[in-house]
Amino acid sequence: MNIQPITQNNISSYGSPTPPNNNGVRRFINNTKQKVLDILPNKTLKGDQNNIDKWNKISDKISRPAENKIIVGTSALILQPTIDMCNHKVDKETKKVSILRTISKILAGTIVGLIVRGGSYKLVQEMTKIDGVRKYSQSLLAKDFIEEFKNNPQKLKNYINAVSNITAIAAMCITNFAVDAPFTKYLTNKFCKAANVNDSEIIKKEESNE
């Protein structure tokens, strides 16, 4: 696998000579990218319908608001406390409180996010039923696209995912302040109490240093 240069006119499949003004940093970046690509195994996916359907299902799942939040929340729960743990510029007590706060914030955001995003997806799903007979079954369906959605169910799924994500983001502009913040504070107090650390003293110390 090779990195191909892209110009305004064409995409070369053979590569081109390194431009004379290519400095050392750019050359190092390109060489690094190429080495990473060389390590990756060459893989050709089968193009049969079963395989396509399987990948479409995976794509649909991870594109949904709630499932997407689980992925983001899990990644944050692994990485962010680890980063706090490696901070050697603070004392042990402050580091412990910082880790607990981070965990509380991620848990609160993920739990509330799952409820809001999952609810948004269900709501949008109920309002985008092509064959629905209820009053609001087609409230979020553009009439010009109904026939197109009937012929292309995957496009309808993508539409539902997009609209539910937008709806969830709008709702979370409110819940981030109304629910997430107090829930984070509640969890932080609980975790600090369980870990036998005084977070209020740490807050006072941080405020005095500002």
mmCIF file of C-alpha atoms in Angstrom:
data_model
loop_
_atom_site.group_PDB
_atom_site.id
_atom_site.type_symbol
_atom_site.label_atom_id
_atom_site.label_comp_id
_atom_site.label_asym_id
_atom_site.label_seq_id
_atom_site.Cartn_x
_atom_site.Cartn_y
_atom_site.Cartn_z
ATOM 1 C CA MET A 1 0.000 0.000 0.000
ATOM 2 C CA ASN A 2 1.426 3.402 -0.986
ATOM 3 C CA ILE A 3 0.491 7.000 -0.238
ATOM 4 C CA GLN A 4 -0.576 8.614 -3.506
ATOM 5 C CA PRO A 5 -0.095 12.353 -4.107
ATOM 6 C CA ILE A 6 -3.297 14.285 -4.837
ATOM 7 C CA THR A 7 -3.268 17.377 -7.048
ATOM 8 C CA GLN A 8 -5.998 19.618 -8.398
ATOM 9 C CA ASN A 9 -5.852 17.815 -11.732
ATOM 10 C CA ASN A 10 -5.521 14.123 -11.006
ATOM 11 C CA ILE A 11 -4.759 11.340 -8.590
ATOM 12 C CA SER A 12 -1.651 9.414 -9.530
ATOM 13 C CA SER A 13 -1.569 5.695 -8.870
ATOM 14 C CA TYR A 14 2.184 5.538 -9.407
ATOM 15 C CA GLY A 15 3.451 8.312 -7.167
ATOM 16 C CA SER A 16 5.673 11.185 -8.158
ATOM 17 C CA PRO A 17 9.164 12.456 -7.352
ATOM 18 C CA THR A 18 9.576 14.282 -4.051
ATOM 19 C CA PRO A 19 9.190 18.028 -4.710
ATOM 20 C CA PRO A 20 12.434 19.978 -4.258
ATOM 21 C CA ASN A 21 10.971 22.180 -1.504
ATOM 22 C CA ASN A 22 9.989 19.175 0.588
ATOM 23 C CA ASN A 23 11.538 19.941 3.986
ATOM 24 C CA GLY A 24 12.764 17.421 6.539
ATOM 25 C CA VAL A 25 9.635 17.544 8.730
ATOM 26 C CA ARG A 26 7.290 16.842 5.812
ATOM 27 C CA ARG A 27 9.550 14.034 4.581
ATOM 28 C CA PHE A 28 9.611 12.516 8.078
ATOM 29 C CA ILE A 29 5.786 12.644 8.314
ATOM 30 C CA ASN A 30 5.353 11.012 4.906
ATOM 31 C CA ASN A 31 7.903 8.299 5.712
ATOM 32 C CA THR A 32 6.154 7.598 9.024
ATOM 33 C CA LYS A 33 2.761 7.335 7.316
ATOM 34 C CA GLN A 34 4.193 4.990 4.725
ATOM 35 C CA LYS A 35 5.742 2.738 7.375
ATOM 36 C CA VAL A 36 2.394 2.511 9.191
ATOM 37 C CA LEU A 37 0.632 1.615 5.932
ATOM 38 C CA ASP A 38 3.302 -0.983 5.122
ATOM 39 C CA ILE A 39 2.666 -2.690 8.466
ATOM 40 C CA LEU A 40 -1.061 -3.003 7.802
ATOM 41 C CA PRO A 41 -2.017 -6.272 6.100
ATOM 42 C CA ASN A 42 -3.562 -6.170 2.633
ATOM 43 C CA LYS A 43 -7.194 -7.180 2.959
ATOM 44 C CA THR A 44 -9.910 -7.433 0.334
ATOM 45 C CA LEU A 45 -13.450 -7.736 1.640
ATOM 46 C CA LYS A 46 -15.822 -10.092 -0.122
ATOM 47 C CA GLY A 47 -18.474 -8.226 -2.055
ATOM 48 C CA ASP A 48 -21.307 -10.749 -1.662
ATOM 49 C CA GLN A 49 -24.666 -9.482 -0.410
ATOM 50 C CA ASN A 50 -24.438 -11.232 2.972
ATOM 51 C CA ASN A 51 -21.134 -9.526 3.734
ATOM 52 C CA ILE A 52 -22.482 -6.142 2.611
ATOM 53 C CA ASP A 53 -25.569 -6.578 4.789
ATOM 54 C CA LYS A 54 -23.390 -7.477 7.767
ATOM 55 C CA TRP A 55 -21.272 -4.339 7.411
ATOM 56 C CA ASN A 56 -24.396 -2.226 6.887
ATOM 57 C CA LYS A 57 -25.795 -3.542 10.175
ATOM 58 C CA ILE A 58 -22.562 -2.734 12.004
ATOM 59 C CA SER A 59 -22.483 0.729 10.440
ATOM 60 C CA ASP A 60 -26.112 1.333 11.386
ATOM 61 C CA LYS A 61 -25.535 0.232 14.968
ATOM 62 C CA ILE A 62 -22.508 2.402 15.683
ATOM 63 C CA SER A 63 -24.171 5.377 13.971
ATOM 64 C CA ARG A 64 -27.091 5.369 16.400
ATOM 65 C CA PRO A 65 -26.907 8.062 19.099
ATOM 66 C CA ALA A 66 -26.947 5.740 22.142
ATOM 67 C CA GLU A 67 -24.455 3.217 20.756
ATOM 68 C CA ASN A 68 -22.197 6.058 19.668
ATOM 69 C CA LYS A 69 -22.269 7.463 23.207
ATOM 70 C CA ILE A 70 -21.303 4.072 24.652
ATOM 71 C CA ILE A 71 -18.225 3.968 22.399
ATOM 72 C CA VAL A 72 -17.216 7.532 23.303
ATOM 73 C CA GLY A 73 -17.914 7.025 27.023
ATOM 74 C CA THR A 74 -15.982 3.759 27.208
ATOM 75 C CA SER A 75 -12.985 5.269 25.429
ATOM 76 C CA ALA A 76 -13.033 8.299 27.740
ATOM 77 C CA LEU A 77 -13.322 6.102 30.837
ATOM 78 C CA ILE A 78 -10.167 4.249 29.805
ATOM 79 C CA LEU A 79 -8.059 7.186 28.624
ATOM 80 C CA GLN A 80 -8.884 10.253 30.709
ATOM 81 C CA PRO A 81 -8.393 8.822 34.227
ATOM 82 C CA THR A 82 -5.129 7.302 32.968
ATOM 83 C CA ILE A 83 -3.970 10.744 31.846
ATOM 84 C CA ASP A 84 -4.869 12.191 35.273
ATOM 85 C CA MET A 85 -3.015 9.345 36.926
ATOM 86 C CA CYS A 86 0.151 10.226 35.003
ATOM 87 C CA ASN A 87 0.076 13.876 36.084
ATOM 88 C CA HIS A 88 3.156 14.276 38.288
ATOM 89 C CA LYS A 89 2.702 18.017 38.811
ATOM 90 C CA VAL A 90 0.164 17.592 41.644
ATOM 91 C CA ASP A 91 0.300 15.863 45.001
ATOM 92 C CA LYS A 92 -1.158 12.431 45.630
ATOM 93 C CA GLU A 93 -4.383 13.688 47.258
ATOM 94 C CA THR A 94 -5.129 16.155 44.452
ATOM 95 C CA LYS A 95 -4.432 13.503 41.849
ATOM 96 C CA LYS A 96 -6.860 11.112 43.520
ATOM 97 C CA VAL A 97 -9.636 13.734 43.613
ATOM 98 C CA SER A 98 -8.943 14.664 39.989
ATOM 99 C CA ILE A 99 -9.286 11.037 38.910
ATOM 100 C CA LEU A 100 -12.536 10.621 40.838
ATOM 101 C CA ARG A 101 -13.939 13.816 39.367
ATOM 102 C CA THR A 102 -13.042 12.699 35.858
ATOM 103 C CA ILE A 103 -14.681 9.303 36.363
ATOM 104 C CA SER A 104 -17.780 10.980 37.817
ATOM 105 C CA LYS A 105 -18.035 13.378 34.904
ATOM 106 C CA ILE A 106 -17.698 10.603 32.329
ATOM 107 C CA LEU A 107 -20.199 8.331 34.077
ATOM 108 C CA ALA A 108 -22.742 11.142 34.510
ATOM 109 C CA GLY A 109 -22.360 12.241 30.903
ATOM 110 C CA THR A 110 -22.596 8.701 29.580
ATOM 111 C CA ILE A 111 -25.630 7.702 31.662
ATOM 112 C CA VAL A 112 -27.578 10.880 30.921
ATOM 113 C CA GLY A 113 -26.408 10.770 27.301
ATOM 114 C CA LEU A 114 -27.670 7.208 26.869
ATOM 115 C CA ILE A 115 -31.099 8.136 28.210
ATOM 116 C CA VAL A 116 -31.388 11.306 26.126
ATOM 117 C CA ARG A 117 -29.934 9.833 22.936
ATOM 118 C CA GLY A 118 -31.832 6.559 23.249
ATOM 119 C CA GLY A 119 -35.059 8.475 23.877
ATOM 120 C CA SER A 120 -34.380 10.756 20.909
ATOM 121 C CA TYR A 121 -33.796 7.781 18.634
ATOM 122 C CA LYS A 122 -37.042 6.095 19.726
ATOM 123 C CA LEU A 123 -38.970 9.354 19.305
ATOM 124 C CA VAL A 124 -37.605 10.002 15.820
ATOM 125 C CA GLN A 125 -38.195 6.370 14.884
ATOM 126 C CA GLU A 126 -41.865 6.670 15.844
ATOM 127 C CA MET A 127 -42.192 9.843 13.758
ATOM 128 C CA THR A 128 -40.559 8.466 10.617
ATOM 129 C CA LYS A 129 -42.726 5.427 9.894
ATOM 130 C CA ILE A 130 -43.436 5.261 6.167
ATOM 131 C CA ASP A 131 -46.474 3.004 6.601
ATOM 132 C CA GLY A 132 -47.534 4.501 9.943
ATOM 133 C CA VAL A 133 -51.182 5.437 10.414
ATOM 134 C CA ARG A 134 -50.925 7.429 13.637
ATOM 135 C CA LYS A 135 -51.181 11.201 13.655
ATOM 136 C CA TYR A 136 -47.440 11.819 14.087
ATOM 137 C CA SER A 137 -46.094 8.717 12.322
ATOM 138 C CA GLN A 138 -44.726 10.734 9.402
ATOM 139 C CA SER A 139 -44.165 14.094 11.092
ATOM 140 C CA LEU A 140 -40.410 14.072 10.484
ATOM 141 C CA LEU A 141 -40.576 12.599 6.991
ATOM 142 C CA ALA A 142 -40.180 14.955 4.036
ATOM 143 C CA LYS A 143 -42.981 14.026 1.633
ATOM 144 C CA ASP A 144 -40.680 14.405 -1.373
ATOM 145 C CA PHE A 145 -38.453 11.601 -0.064
ATOM 146 C CA ILE A 146 -41.056 9.062 1.098
ATOM 147 C CA GLU A 147 -40.978 7.082 -2.160
ATOM 148 C CA GLU A 148 -37.192 7.154 -2.197
ATOM 149 C CA PHE A 149 -37.076 5.870 1.385
ATOM 150 C CA LYS A 150 -39.489 3.070 0.473
ATOM 151 C CA ASN A 151 -37.130 1.898 -2.259
ATOM 152 C CA ASN A 152 -34.002 2.378 -0.161
ATOM 153 C CA PRO A 153 -34.447 1.265 3.490
ATOM 154 C CA GLN A 154 -30.760 1.918 4.245
ATOM 155 C CA LYS A 155 -31.171 5.577 3.298
ATOM 156 C CA LEU A 156 -34.121 5.794 5.705
ATOM 157 C CA LYS A 157 -31.972 4.330 8.501
ATOM 158 C CA ASN A 158 -29.265 6.889 7.795
ATOM 159 C CA TYR A 159 -31.875 9.647 7.852
ATOM 160 C CA ILE A 160 -33.260 8.462 11.207
ATOM 161 C CA ASN A 161 -29.739 8.308 12.676
ATOM 162 C CA ALA A 162 -28.946 11.829 11.475
ATOM 163 C CA VAL A 163 -32.193 13.389 12.725
ATOM 164 C CA SER A 164 -32.029 11.589 16.086
ATOM 165 C CA ASN A 165 -28.425 12.752 16.592
ATOM 166 C CA ILE A 166 -29.433 16.357 15.901
ATOM 167 C CA THR A 167 -32.418 16.024 18.259
ATOM 168 C CA ALA A 168 -30.230 14.517 20.991
ATOM 169 C CA ILE A 169 -27.613 17.278 20.682
ATOM 170 C CA ALA A 170 -30.326 19.925 21.004
ATOM 171 C CA ALA A 171 -31.754 18.202 24.105
ATOM 172 C CA MET A 172 -28.317 17.800 25.675
ATOM 173 C CA CYS A 173 -27.684 21.546 25.449
ATOM 174 C CA ILE A 174 -30.201 21.696 28.303
ATOM 175 C CA THR A 175 -29.440 18.449 30.154
ATOM 176 C CA ASN A 176 -25.696 19.197 30.283
ATOM 177 C CA PHE A 177 -26.434 22.039 32.706
ATOM 178 C CA ALA A 178 -29.684 20.855 34.294
ATOM 179 C CA VAL A 179 -28.754 17.190 34.889
ATOM 180 C CA ASP A 180 -25.112 16.400 34.100
ATOM 181 C CA ALA A 181 -23.563 19.059 36.367
ATOM 182 C CA PRO A 182 -25.477 18.199 39.573
ATOM 183 C CA PHE A 183 -25.215 14.468 38.841
ATOM 184 C CA THR A 184 -21.447 14.811 38.397
ATOM 185 C CA LYS A 185 -21.173 16.642 41.720
ATOM 186 C CA TYR A 186 -23.271 13.971 43.441
ATOM 187 C CA LEU A 187 -21.127 11.124 42.085
ATOM 188 C CA THR A 188 -17.901 12.963 42.941
ATOM 189 C CA ASN A 189 -19.008 13.404 46.557
ATOM 190 C CA LYS A 190 -20.004 9.743 46.780
ATOM 191 C CA PHE A 191 -16.727 8.493 45.290
ATOM 192 C CA CYS A 192 -14.610 10.830 47.420
ATOM 193 C CA LYS A 193 -16.444 9.712 50.554
ATOM 194 C CA ALA A 194 -15.930 6.053 49.633
ATOM 195 C CA ALA A 195 -12.233 6.712 48.936
ATOM 196 C CA ASN A 196 -11.917 8.709 52.163
ATOM 197 C CA VAL A 197 -10.626 11.897 50.498
ATOM 198 C CA ASN A 198 -11.772 15.451 51.191
ATOM 199 C CA ASP A 199 -12.557 17.055 47.852
ATOM 200 C CA SER A 200 -13.655 20.362 49.422
ATOM 201 C CA GLU A 201 -10.142 20.923 50.782
ATOM 202 C CA ILE A 202 -8.667 20.264 47.355
ATOM 203 C CA ILE A 203 -11.084 22.753 45.776
ATOM 204 C CA LYS A 204 -10.044 25.421 48.308
ATOM 205 C CA LYS A 205 -6.365 24.715 47.582
ATOM 206 C CA GLU A 206 -6.944 25.015 43.819
ATOM 207 C CA GLU A 207 -8.883 28.278 44.242
ATOM 208 C CA SER A 208 -6.112 29.787 46.394
ATOM 209 C CA ASN A 209 -3.554 28.947 43.679
ATOM 210 C CA GLU A 210 -5.555 30.667 40.919
#
